[in-house]
Coordinates of C-alpha atoms and ligand atoms in Angstrom, one line a residue:
M148 CA -19.2 -5.1 10.5
R149 CA -16.5 -7.5 11.5
V150 CA -13.5 -7.2 9.3
L151 CA -10.5 -9.5 8.9
I152 CA -7.4 -7.7 7.8
T153 CA -4.5 -9.9 6.7
G154 CA -1.3 -7.8 6.9
G155 CA -3.0 -5.7 9.6
A156 CA 0.4 -5.1 11.3
G157 CA 1.7 -3.5 8.2
F158 CA 1.9 0.1 7.2
I159 CA -1.4 0.4 5.3
G160 CA -3.2 -2.4 7.2
S161 CA -2.6 -0.8 10.6
H162 CA -4.0 2.5 9.4
L163 CA -7.0 0.7 7.9
A164 CA -7.6 -1.1 11.2
E165 CA -7.5 2.2 13.1
A166 CA -10.0 3.8 10.7
L167 CA -12.4 0.9 10.9
L168 CA -12.3 0.8 14.7
A169 CA -12.8 4.6 14.8
R170 CA -16.1 4.2 12.9
G171 CA -17.2 1.3 15.2
D172 CA -16.3 -1.8 13.2
E173 CA -14.8 -4.8 14.8
V174 CA -11.3 -5.6 13.5
M175 CA -9.4 -8.9 13.5
V176 CA -5.8 -8.8 12.3
L177 CA -3.8 -11.7 10.9
D178 CA -0.1 -11.0 10.4
D179 CA 3.1 -13.0 10.6
L180 CA 5.2 -9.9 11.2
S181 CA 7.4 -10.6 8.3
T182 CA 7.4 -7.0 7.3
G183 CA 4.8 -5.6 9.8
S184 CA 5.3 -4.8 13.4
V185 CA 3.2 -5.0 16.6
E186 CA 4.3 -1.4 17.2
N187 CA 2.0 -0.4 14.4
F188 CA -1.1 -1.5 16.4
R189 CA 0.1 -1.4 20.0
H190 CA -2.2 1.6 20.6
L191 CA -5.2 -0.4 19.4
K192 CA -4.7 -3.5 21.6
A193 CA -6.8 -2.0 24.5
N194 CA -9.8 -1.6 22.2
P195 CA -12.3 -4.4 23.0
K196 CA -13.3 -4.5 19.3
F197 CA -9.7 -5.3 18.2
S198 CA -8.1 -8.7 18.2
Y199 CA -5.0 -10.1 16.5
W200 CA -3.2 -13.3 15.6
I201 CA 0.5 -13.4 14.9
E202 CA 0.4 -16.1 12.2
S203 CA 0.8 -16.6 8.5
V204 CA -2.1 -16.7 6.1
M205 CA -0.6 -20.0 5.1
N206 CA -2.1 -21.5 8.3
R207 CA -5.2 -22.8 6.6
A208 CA -7.0 -23.9 9.8
L209 CA -6.7 -20.5 11.5
L210 CA -7.5 -18.7 8.3
A211 CA -10.7 -20.7 7.9
E212 CA -11.7 -20.0 11.4
L213 CA -11.1 -16.2 11.1
V214 CA -12.8 -16.0 7.7
D215 CA -15.8 -17.8 9.2
E216 CA -16.0 -15.2 12.0
S217 CA -15.7 -12.2 9.7
D218 CA -18.1 -10.4 7.5
F219 CA -15.5 -9.0 5.1
I220 CA -11.9 -9.9 4.4
M221 CA -9.3 -7.2 3.5
H222 CA -6.3 -9.1 2.1
L223 CA -3.3 -6.9 2.4
A224 CA -0.7 -9.5 3.5
A225 CA 2.0 -9.4 0.8
A226 CA 5.7 -9.2 0.2
V227 CA 6.2 -5.5 -0.7
G228 CA 9.1 -3.2 -1.4
V229 CA 11.5 -3.3 -4.3
R230 CA 14.5 -4.2 -2.2
L231 CA 12.7 -7.2 -0.6
I232 CA 11.6 -8.4 -4.0
V233 CA 15.1 -8.2 -5.5
E234 CA 16.7 -9.8 -2.4
S235 CA 14.0 -12.5 -1.7
P236 CA 12.2 -13.4 -4.9
V237 CA 11.1 -16.9 -3.6
R238 CA 9.5 -15.3 -0.6
T239 CA 7.8 -12.7 -2.8
I240 CA 6.3 -15.1 -5.2
E241 CA 5.2 -17.6 -2.7
T242 CA 3.7 -15.2 -0.2
N243 CA 1.9 -13.3 -2.9
V244 CA 0.6 -16.2 -5.0
K245 CA -0.1 -18.9 -2.4
G246 CA -1.3 -16.4 0.3
T247 CA -3.9 -14.9 -2.0
E248 CA -5.0 -18.3 -3.3
L249 CA -5.6 -19.6 0.2
V250 CA -7.5 -16.4 1.2
L251 CA -9.8 -16.7 -1.9
Q252 CA -10.4 -20.4 -1.3
A253 CA -11.3 -19.8 2.4
A254 CA -13.5 -16.9 1.4
Q255 CA -15.2 -18.9 -1.3
K256 CA -16.1 -21.7 1.2
K257 CA -18.0 -19.3 3.4
K258 CA -19.0 -16.9 0.6
K259 CA -17.4 -13.9 2.3
P260 CA -16.6 -10.8 0.3
V261 CA -12.9 -10.1 -0.2
F262 CA -10.8 -7.0 -1.0
I263 CA -7.5 -7.8 -2.7
A264 CA -4.6 -5.3 -2.5
S265 CA -2.6 -5.0 -5.7
T266 CA 0.0 -2.6 -6.9
S267 CA 0.8 -0.1 -9.6
E268 CA 3.8 -2.3 -10.3
V269 CA 1.5 -4.5 -12.5
Y270 CA 1.6 -1.7 -15.2
G271 CA 5.3 -2.5 -15.4
K272 CA 7.2 -0.5 -18.1
S273 CA 4.1 0.8 -19.7
T274 CA 4.4 4.3 -21.0
A275 CA 0.6 4.8 -21.5
I276 CA 0.4 7.6 -19.0
P277 CA -1.9 8.0 -17.0
F278 CA -2.4 4.3 -16.3
Q279 CA -5.9 3.1 -16.9
E280 CA -7.2 0.0 -15.2
D281 CA -8.0 -1.7 -18.5
A282 CA -4.6 -0.8 -20.1
D283 CA -2.0 -3.4 -21.2
L284 CA 0.5 -4.5 -18.6
V285 CA 4.1 -4.3 -19.9
L286 CA 6.4 -6.5 -17.9
G287 CA 10.1 -7.2 -18.2
P288 CA 11.8 -10.6 -18.6
T289 CA 11.8 -13.3 -15.9
I290 CA 15.6 -13.1 -15.5
R291 CA 15.1 -9.7 -13.8
G292 CA 13.9 -10.3 -10.2
R293 CA 12.0 -7.0 -10.0
W294 CA 9.2 -8.3 -12.3
S295 CA 8.3 -11.2 -10.1
Y296 CA 6.4 -8.8 -7.9
A297 CA 4.3 -7.5 -10.7
A298 CA 3.7 -10.9 -12.2
S299 CA 2.7 -12.4 -8.8
K300 CA 0.3 -9.5 -8.1
A301 CA -1.1 -9.8 -11.7
L302 CA -1.8 -13.4 -11.0
D303 CA -3.6 -12.5 -7.7
E304 CA -5.8 -10.2 -9.8
F305 CA -6.5 -12.8 -12.4
L306 CA -7.4 -15.3 -9.7
A307 CA -9.6 -12.9 -7.7
L308 CA -11.5 -11.9 -10.9
A309 CA -11.9 -15.6 -11.9
Y310 CA -13.5 -16.3 -8.5
W311 CA -15.9 -13.5 -9.2
R312 CA -16.7 -14.5 -12.8
E313 CA -16.8 -18.3 -12.2
K314 CA -18.0 -18.7 -8.7
K315 CA -19.7 -15.3 -8.0
L316 CA -17.5 -14.7 -5.0
P317 CA -17.7 -10.9 -4.3
V318 CA -14.2 -9.5 -4.9
I319 CA -12.8 -6.0 -5.2
V320 CA -9.2 -5.3 -6.4
A321 CA -7.3 -2.0 -5.9
R322 CA -3.9 -1.1 -7.2
F323 CA -2.0 1.1 -4.8
F324 CA 0.4 3.8 -6.2
N325 CA 3.3 4.8 -3.9
T326 CA 1.3 5.1 -0.7
V327 CA 3.2 7.0 2.0
G328 CA 2.8 8.2 5.5
P329 CA 3.7 7.5 9.2
R330 CA 4.7 3.9 10.0
Q331 CA 6.1 3.1 6.6
T332 CA 9.6 1.8 7.0
G333 CA 12.5 2.5 4.7
R334 CA 13.8 -1.0 5.3
Y335 CA 12.4 -2.5 2.1
G336 CA 13.6 0.3 -0.1
M337 CA 10.7 2.8 0.0
V338 CA 12.0 6.1 -1.0
L339 CA 10.3 8.7 1.2
P340 CA 11.0 7.1 4.7
N341 CA 14.6 6.6 3.5
F342 CA 15.0 10.3 2.5
V343 CA 13.4 11.5 5.7
R344 CA 15.7 9.4 7.9
Q345 CA 18.8 10.4 5.9
G346 CA 17.8 14.1 6.0
M347 CA 17.2 13.9 9.8
K348 CA 20.6 12.4 10.5
G349 CA 22.4 14.8 8.1
D350 CA 23.5 11.8 6.0
P351 CA 23.6 12.1 2.2
I352 CA 20.1 11.7 0.6
T353 CA 20.5 8.8 -1.8
V354 CA 18.8 9.5 -5.2
Y355 CA 19.0 6.4 -7.4
G356 CA 19.8 7.1 -11.1
N357 CA 19.6 10.7 -12.3
G358 CA 16.6 11.5 -10.2
K359 CA 14.5 12.4 -13.2
Q360 CA 12.2 9.4 -12.7
S361 CA 8.9 10.5 -11.2
R362 CA 6.2 9.1 -8.9
C363 CA 2.9 10.3 -7.4
F364 CA 2.8 9.9 -3.6
C365 CA -0.5 9.4 -1.9
Y366 CA -1.1 9.9 1.8
V367 CA -2.1 6.7 3.6
G368 CA -5.1 8.4 5.2
D369 CA -6.5 9.2 1.7
V370 CA -5.9 5.6 0.6
V371 CA -7.7 4.2 3.7
A372 CA -10.7 6.5 3.1
A373 CA -10.9 5.2 -0.5
L374 CA -10.8 1.6 0.7
I375 CA -13.6 2.0 3.2
K376 CA -15.8 3.7 0.6
L377 CA -15.0 1.0 -2.0
V378 CA -15.9 -2.0 0.2
E379 CA -19.3 -0.3 1.0
K380 CA -20.1 0.1 -2.7
P381 CA -21.9 -2.9 -4.3
E382 CA -21.0 -1.5 -7.8
A383 CA -17.3 -1.9 -6.9
I384 CA -17.6 -5.7 -6.9
G385 CA -15.8 -7.5 -9.6
Q386 CA -13.8 -4.4 -10.5
V387 CA -10.2 -3.2 -10.4
F388 CA -9.4 0.3 -9.3
N389 CA -6.3 2.5 -9.2
I390 CA -5.8 4.3 -5.9
G391 CA -3.2 7.1 -5.9
S392 CA -2.4 10.7 -6.2
T393 CA -2.1 12.3 -9.6
E394 CA 0.4 14.9 -8.4
E395 CA 3.7 14.0 -10.1
I396 CA 7.1 14.8 -8.6
S397 CA 10.6 13.7 -9.7
I398 CA 12.7 11.8 -7.2
G399 CA 15.3 14.6 -7.4
D400 CA 12.7 17.2 -6.5
L401 CA 11.4 15.0 -3.7
A402 CA 14.9 14.9 -2.2
L403 CA 14.9 18.8 -2.3
L404 CA 11.5 19.0 -0.8
V405 CA 12.4 16.6 2.1
K406 CA 15.5 18.7 2.7
Q407 CA 13.4 21.9 2.8
R408 CA 10.8 20.5 5.2
L409 CA 13.5 19.3 7.5
K410 CA 15.7 22.4 7.0
S411 CA 18.4 19.8 6.6
N412 CA 22.0 20.3 5.4
S413 CA 22.2 16.8 3.9
Q414 CA 24.0 16.5 0.5
I415 CA 22.1 14.8 -2.3
S416 CA 24.1 11.9 -3.7
H417 CA 23.3 10.0 -6.9
I418 CA 23.7 6.3 -6.8
P419 CA 23.7 4.1 -10.0
Y420 CA 20.8 1.6 -10.1
D421 CA 23.2 -1.3 -10.5
Q422 CA 24.7 -0.4 -7.1
A423 CA 21.4 0.4 -5.4
Y424 CA 19.6 -2.8 -6.5
E425 CA 21.0 -5.4 -8.9
E426 CA 22.9 -5.5 -12.2
G427 CA 20.6 -4.5 -15.0
F428 CA 17.8 -3.1 -12.7
E429 CA 15.1 -1.5 -14.7
D430 CA 13.2 1.5 -13.2
M431 CA 10.1 3.1 -14.5
M432 CA 10.5 6.7 -15.5
R433 CA 6.9 7.8 -14.8
R434 CA 4.0 6.3 -12.9
I435 CA 0.7 8.2 -12.8
P436 CA -2.6 6.7 -12.1
S437 CA -5.9 7.6 -13.8
I438 CA -8.3 7.9 -10.9
E439 CA -11.3 8.6 -13.1
K440 CA -12.8 5.2 -12.4
I441 CA -12.6 5.3 -8.7
S442 CA -13.8 9.0 -8.6
K443 CA -16.9 8.0 -10.6
C444 CA -17.6 5.0 -8.4
I445 CA -17.2 6.5 -5.0
G446 CA -16.5 10.2 -5.5
W447 CA -13.0 9.9 -4.2
K448 CA -9.8 11.9 -4.8
P449 CA -6.8 12.4 -2.5
V450 CA -6.7 15.7 -0.6
T451 CA -3.6 15.7 1.5
P452 CA -0.8 17.8 0.1
L453 CA 2.7 16.2 -0.2
D454 CA 4.4 18.7 2.2
A455 CA 1.8 17.9 5.0
T456 CA 2.4 14.2 4.3
I457 CA 6.2 14.7 4.6
D458 CA 5.7 16.6 7.9
S459 CA 3.6 13.7 9.2
I460 CA 6.5 11.3 8.4
I461 CA 9.0 13.6 10.0
N462 CA 6.9 13.8 13.2
F463 CA 6.5 10.0 13.2
F464 CA 10.3 9.5 13.1
K465 CA 10.7 12.2 15.8
G466 CA 8.5 10.0 18.0
K467 CA 5.7 12.5 18.2
D468 CA 2.5 10.6 18.7
Q469 CA 0.2 13.2 17.1
M470 CA 0.7 13.2 13.3
A471 CA 1.4 16.6 11.9
I472 CA -1.5 16.5 9.5
P473 CA -3.5 19.7 9.6
D474 CA -6.9 19.4 11.4
Q475 CA -9.0 19.6 8.3
Y476 CA -7.4 16.3 7.1
R477 CA -7.9 14.4 10.3
L478 CA -10.5 12.3 12.0
P479 CA -11.3 13.4 15.5
A480 CA -9.9 10.2 17.1
R481 CA -6.2 9.6 16.8
G482 CA -6.8 8.7 13.2
V483 CA -5.0 10.1 10.2
V484 CA -7.9 9.6 7.8
P485 CA -8.8 12.9 6.1
I486 CA -12.5 13.3 6.6
S487 CA -12.7 15.5 3.5
A488 CA -11.4 12.7 1.3
E489 CA -14.4 10.5 2.0
V490 CA -16.8 11.8 -0.6
I491 CA -16.4 14.7 -2.9
S492 CA -19.6 14.3 -5.0
Ligands
UDP298 N1 14.7 5.6 -4.8 C1 15.7 6.5 -4.6 N2 16.4 6.4 -3.4 C2 16.0 5.5 -2.4 C3 14.9 4.6 -2.6 C4 14.3 4.7 -3.8 O1 16.0 7.3 -5.4 O2 16.7 5.5 -1.3 C5 13.9 5.7 -6.1 C6 13.6 4.4 -6.8 O3 14.7 4.0 -7.6 C7 12.4 4.8 -7.6 C8 11.7 5.8 -6.7 O4 12.6 6.3 -5.8 O5 12.7 5.4 -8.8 C9 10.5 5.2 -5.9 O6 11.0 4.0 -5.2 P1 10.1 3.1 -4.2 O7 10.9 1.9 -3.9 O8 9.7 4.0 -3.1 O9 8.8 2.8 -5.0 P2 8.6 2.2 -6.5 O10 7.9 3.3 -7.2 O11 9.9 1.8 -7.1 O12 7.7 1.0 -6.3

C-alpha cells in the first residue's frame, strides 16, 4: 500500500511512517514543518520506499498530485498543543479547518480513503467519564481561545462524516488522548516532555494549577498500532474512535513519577493557570477515554506501561538512538510499535 501522511514530520506522523515502512508499505510525507521536524524522519530518508515534500496541505496542486499517487491518506497535519492554540488561534483554526477541507476535497475527487486525526479536546468540559464516542461535546465560550482547537477539530469530524454519508467517501476518524513518547516536543505546552526536560536539568518541574487534574497517557507505539489496524478494517469506515490509555494519573503524581524515573532532585513548583496560559484559562479536571468501541472493532488496547514510556522519553532526550522500551513492546526494526498491541482478540 502507498500511504500519504500529512503531518508526517510530526511526532505521531513520523512514528506512523516508520511503522508502515517497517511492514513494507510505501510512505509519502507532506509536511510544512510548522510544528514537525526533518529530524523526526532523517533516519527514514535512505529508505527507497520513503519520500517527502516540505510543503503545506494548502498547496492544492501538490496535494492533488500526491493524493492521486496514494492508496490511502492519513491526515495528521494540524495545529496541536494548548500553548500554540492559545498563542496563535488564527493559525489553529485555519490550519485545522481549511487543511482538512482541502484534503477531503482532494480525496473525494480520486475516491481515496482518508483517515482524519482528531482529539480528545472535542469532549471539552464534559464530565461524563469515561468519554464515549457518541457522548455530548461540552465546549466553552468563543471568547476563550482554548476552545477554538476543539471546535475546529469537531468541524473536521462533521465534515469527514458528511463526506462519508453524502458522497460515500471512505473516512475513519480517531480522537487521540494525550499521546506521548520520543520525538514529542514540549515547545507547544505538552506536559510530559516538559517535565522530563525540567527534571533532567534539575530545574523546577512546573505543575499548573493544584496538580489534581488527571490525564491518561498513551505510548505513541500503541497508538500507531491501533491506527494501522483501523485503516485495514472495512467496518471502521464512517466511524469515530477514541484511542488512548485508560490508566489515569494526576499531573502532581506524574511530576513525582518523572522525578523518580530520573532520580532527579528537581523541586515541584505550582504555577497558576492564568500565568501558565491566559487569563481565565479553563482546564479539564479528568479526561478518560472509553476504548470499548475500538477494542471491539480491532481488538486493541494499549500495553506499554507509563514508566517504560517515560524511560523512552528520557533516553530520547539523552540522545540515545535506541528507545528504552522493553523488547516485548518493540518491533524488530528500529520501530517503537509494540507488537503485542496489535491484536488481543
Ligand atoms: N501541564 C502542567 N505543566 C506543564 C504543561 C502542562 O502542569 O508544563 C498540565 C496542563 O495544565 C494539563 C495537563 O498538564 O492539565 C496536560 O497538559 P497537556 O498540554 O500535555 O495536554 P492537554 O491534556 O491539556 O491537552
